[in-house]
Short mmCIF file of C-alpha atoms in Angstrom, two decimals:
data_model
loop_
_atom_site.label_atom_id
_atom_site.label_comp_id
_atom_site.label_asym_id
_atom_site.label_seq_id
_atom_site.Cartn_x
_atom_site.Cartn_y
_atom_site.Cartn_z
CA UNK A 46 1.54 13.43 18.80
CA UNK A 47 2.36 10.15 17.08
CA UNK A 48 5.51 8.17 17.92
CA UNK A 49 7.96 7.75 15.05
CA UNK A 50 7.40 3.99 15.00
CA UNK A 51 3.60 3.69 15.24
CA UNK A 52 0.56 4.66 13.21
CA UNK A 53 -2.84 5.54 14.59
CA UNK A 54 -5.93 4.53 12.67
CA UNK A 55 -8.35 7.43 12.47
CA UNK A 56 -11.15 8.77 10.31
CA UNK A 57 -8.47 10.83 8.55
CA UNK A 58 -7.05 7.61 7.07
CA UNK A 59 -10.48 6.25 6.09
CA UNK A 60 -11.11 6.72 2.37
CA UNK A 61 -14.74 5.63 2.14
CA UNK A 62 -14.19 2.30 0.42
CA UNK A 63 -14.73 -0.61 2.82
CA UNK A 64 -12.20 -2.96 1.25
CA UNK A 65 -9.50 -0.30 0.97
CA UNK A 66 -10.12 0.88 4.51
CA UNK A 67 -9.99 -2.68 5.89
CA UNK A 68 -6.72 -3.37 4.06
CA UNK A 69 -5.25 -0.10 5.33
CA UNK A 70 -6.38 -0.84 8.89
CA UNK A 71 -4.66 -4.24 8.70
CA UNK A 72 -1.50 -2.52 7.41
CA UNK A 73 -1.55 -0.05 10.32
CA UNK A 74 -2.06 -2.89 12.80
CA UNK A 75 0.87 -4.87 11.35
CA UNK A 76 3.16 -1.84 11.40
CA UNK A 77 2.31 -1.35 15.07
CA UNK A 78 2.61 -5.07 15.83
CA UNK A 79 6.09 -5.06 14.32
CA UNK A 80 7.08 -2.17 16.55
CA UNK A 81 5.62 -3.86 19.64
CA UNK A 82 6.99 -7.35 18.91
CA UNK A 83 9.52 -8.85 21.28
CA UNK A 84 13.00 -9.02 19.75
CA UNK A 85 12.74 -12.76 19.12
CA UNK A 86 9.41 -12.26 17.24
CA UNK A 87 10.17 -9.02 15.39
CA UNK A 88 11.39 -10.67 12.19
CA UNK A 89 8.38 -12.99 12.01
CA UNK A 90 5.93 -10.13 12.47
CA UNK A 91 7.84 -7.97 9.98
CA UNK A 92 7.62 -10.79 7.44
CA UNK A 93 3.83 -10.84 7.96
CA UNK A 94 3.85 -7.11 7.21
CA UNK A 95 5.84 -7.66 4.01
CA UNK A 96 3.42 -10.38 2.81
CA UNK A 97 0.41 -8.22 3.66
CA UNK A 98 1.92 -5.25 1.83
CA UNK A 99 2.60 -7.40 -1.25
CA UNK A 100 -1.05 -8.49 -1.27
CA UNK A 101 -2.27 -4.96 -0.50
CA UNK A 102 -0.35 -3.46 -3.42
CA UNK A 103 -1.28 -6.32 -5.77
CA UNK A 104 -4.93 -5.70 -4.94
CA UNK A 105 -4.75 -2.01 -5.79
CA UNK A 106 -2.78 -2.76 -8.94
CA UNK A 107 -5.44 -5.25 -10.10
CA UNK A 108 -8.02 -2.53 -9.68
CA UNK A 109 -5.95 -0.01 -11.62
CA UNK A 110 -5.35 -2.46 -14.47
CA UNK A 111 -9.06 -3.30 -14.60
CA UNK A 112 -9.74 0.41 -15.15
CA UNK A 113 -7.12 0.65 -17.89
CA UNK A 114 -4.45 2.47 -15.91
CA UNK A 115 -1.09 1.89 -17.64
CA UNK A 116 1.76 0.13 -15.87
CA UNK A 117 3.98 3.22 -16.04
CA UNK A 118 1.59 5.24 -13.88
CA UNK A 119 3.33 6.63 -10.77
CA UNK A 120 1.20 4.66 -8.28
CA UNK A 121 2.65 1.39 -9.60
CA UNK A 122 6.17 2.78 -9.32
CA UNK A 123 5.70 3.90 -5.75
CA UNK A 124 4.47 0.44 -4.78
CA UNK A 125 7.47 -1.16 -6.48
CA UNK A 126 9.91 1.14 -4.69
CA UNK A 127 8.41 0.55 -1.26
CA UNK A 128 8.32 -3.22 -1.75
CA UNK A 129 11.89 -3.29 -3.02
CA UNK A 130 13.14 -1.65 0.17
CA UNK A 131 10.89 -3.77 2.42
CA UNK A 132 12.15 -6.96 0.78
CA UNK A 133 15.78 -5.85 1.11
CA UNK A 134 15.24 -5.20 4.82
CA UNK A 135 13.68 -8.66 5.09
CA UNK A 136 16.60 -10.25 3.24
CA UNK A 137 19.12 -8.58 5.48
CA UNK A 138 17.15 -9.39 8.64
CA UNK A 139 17.10 -13.06 7.62
CA UNK A 140 20.91 -12.82 7.60
CA UNK A 141 20.86 -11.50 11.16
CA UNK A 142 20.84 -7.76 10.45
CA UNK A 143 17.68 -7.00 12.41
CA UNK A 144 18.67 -3.39 13.07
CA UNK A 145 17.11 -2.28 9.77
CA UNK A 146 13.56 -3.25 10.73
CA UNK A 147 12.95 -0.26 13.05
CA UNK A 148 14.23 2.14 10.39
CA UNK A 149 11.91 0.58 7.81
CA UNK A 150 8.97 0.93 10.20
CA UNK A 151 9.81 4.61 10.78
CA UNK A 152 9.91 5.15 7.02
CA UNK A 153 6.53 3.42 6.56
CA UNK A 154 5.01 5.49 9.37
CA UNK A 155 6.15 8.65 7.62
CA UNK A 156 5.19 7.48 4.09
CA UNK A 157 1.82 5.78 4.56
CA UNK A 158 -0.46 8.67 5.59
CA UNK A 159 0.76 10.80 2.69
CA UNK A 160 0.34 7.90 0.23
CA UNK A 161 -3.14 7.12 1.54
CA UNK A 162 -4.26 10.76 1.39
CA UNK A 163 -2.92 11.33 -2.10
CA UNK A 164 -2.57 8.31 -4.36
CA UNK A 165 -4.99 5.96 -2.62
CA UNK A 166 -7.64 8.63 -2.09
CA UNK A 167 -7.40 9.52 -5.79
CA UNK A 168 -7.61 5.84 -6.70
CA UNK A 169 -10.74 5.32 -4.60
CA UNK A 170 -12.38 8.35 -6.23
CA UNK A 171 -11.37 7.14 -9.68
CA UNK A 172 -12.72 3.63 -9.04
CA UNK A 173 -16.00 5.06 -7.77
CA UNK A 174 -16.25 7.31 -10.84
CA UNK A 175 -15.72 4.27 -13.07
CA UNK A 176 -18.32 2.25 -11.18
CA UNK A 177 -15.75 -0.29 -10.02
CA UNK A 178 -16.78 -2.34 -6.98
CA UNK A 179 -13.70 -3.29 -4.96
CA UNK A 180 -15.63 -5.93 -3.00
CA UNK A 181 -16.45 -7.96 -6.11
CA UNK A 182 -13.72 -6.55 -8.36
CA UNK A 183 -16.29 -5.95 -11.09
CA UNK A 184 -17.86 -2.94 -12.77
CA UNK A 185 -21.45 -2.11 -11.97
CA UNK A 186 -22.19 -1.15 -15.60
CA UNK A 187 -19.46 -2.93 -17.58
CA UNK A 188 -15.82 -1.96 -18.02
CA UNK A 189 -14.90 1.54 -19.19
CA UNK A 190 -14.21 1.99 -22.88
CA UNK A 191 -11.03 4.06 -22.46
CA UNK A 192 -8.61 4.81 -19.66
CA UNK A 193 -8.42 8.31 -18.27
CA UNK A 194 -5.83 10.13 -16.21
CA UNK A 195 -5.99 9.51 -12.49
CA UNK A 196 -6.25 12.72 -10.50
CA UNK A 197 -3.33 11.85 -8.21
CA UNK A 198 -0.76 13.20 -10.64
CA UNK A 199 -2.80 14.38 -13.60
CA UNK A 200 -0.86 12.66 -16.36
CA UNK A 201 -2.56 11.05 -19.25
CA UNK A 202 -2.24 7.24 -19.56
CA UNK A 203 1.15 6.29 -20.96
CA UNK A 204 2.90 9.42 -19.74
CA UNK A 205 3.97 8.18 -16.32
CA UNK A 206 4.76 10.70 -13.64
CA UNK A 207 8.21 11.81 -14.65
#
């Protein structure tokens, strides 16, 4: 059984895209490092996690945009919501309210596996279908002509996820 404040990397979290899997492994390691950090280091390590998560989400969002996924697609919104809360916890911790960091970590531990198995797994499949190479951030046979719905929520581009 997994502790409420740690994540375990396993084949279940691997999605079959080397760059995605490496980024996710780094995320898991930073979540766990934040949990394990000594009190005087916890904020610094948490801030590393926030920066990594910003880059992680920006990377996925670049890929979605390259494939014509509209900005109102639910995956973008979920990223924005998670980052908003992480940044608020960081802001408050910088003012001395460190007690929110463990709660944020618990929330990330609960959220991440579900997000990876649903939205990120669908994204990886979609990118592979489109011939998008995440390592080079290019298409193997040129960019797609039109955007299509991502299988994670089944909405057509422009419809969002309600």
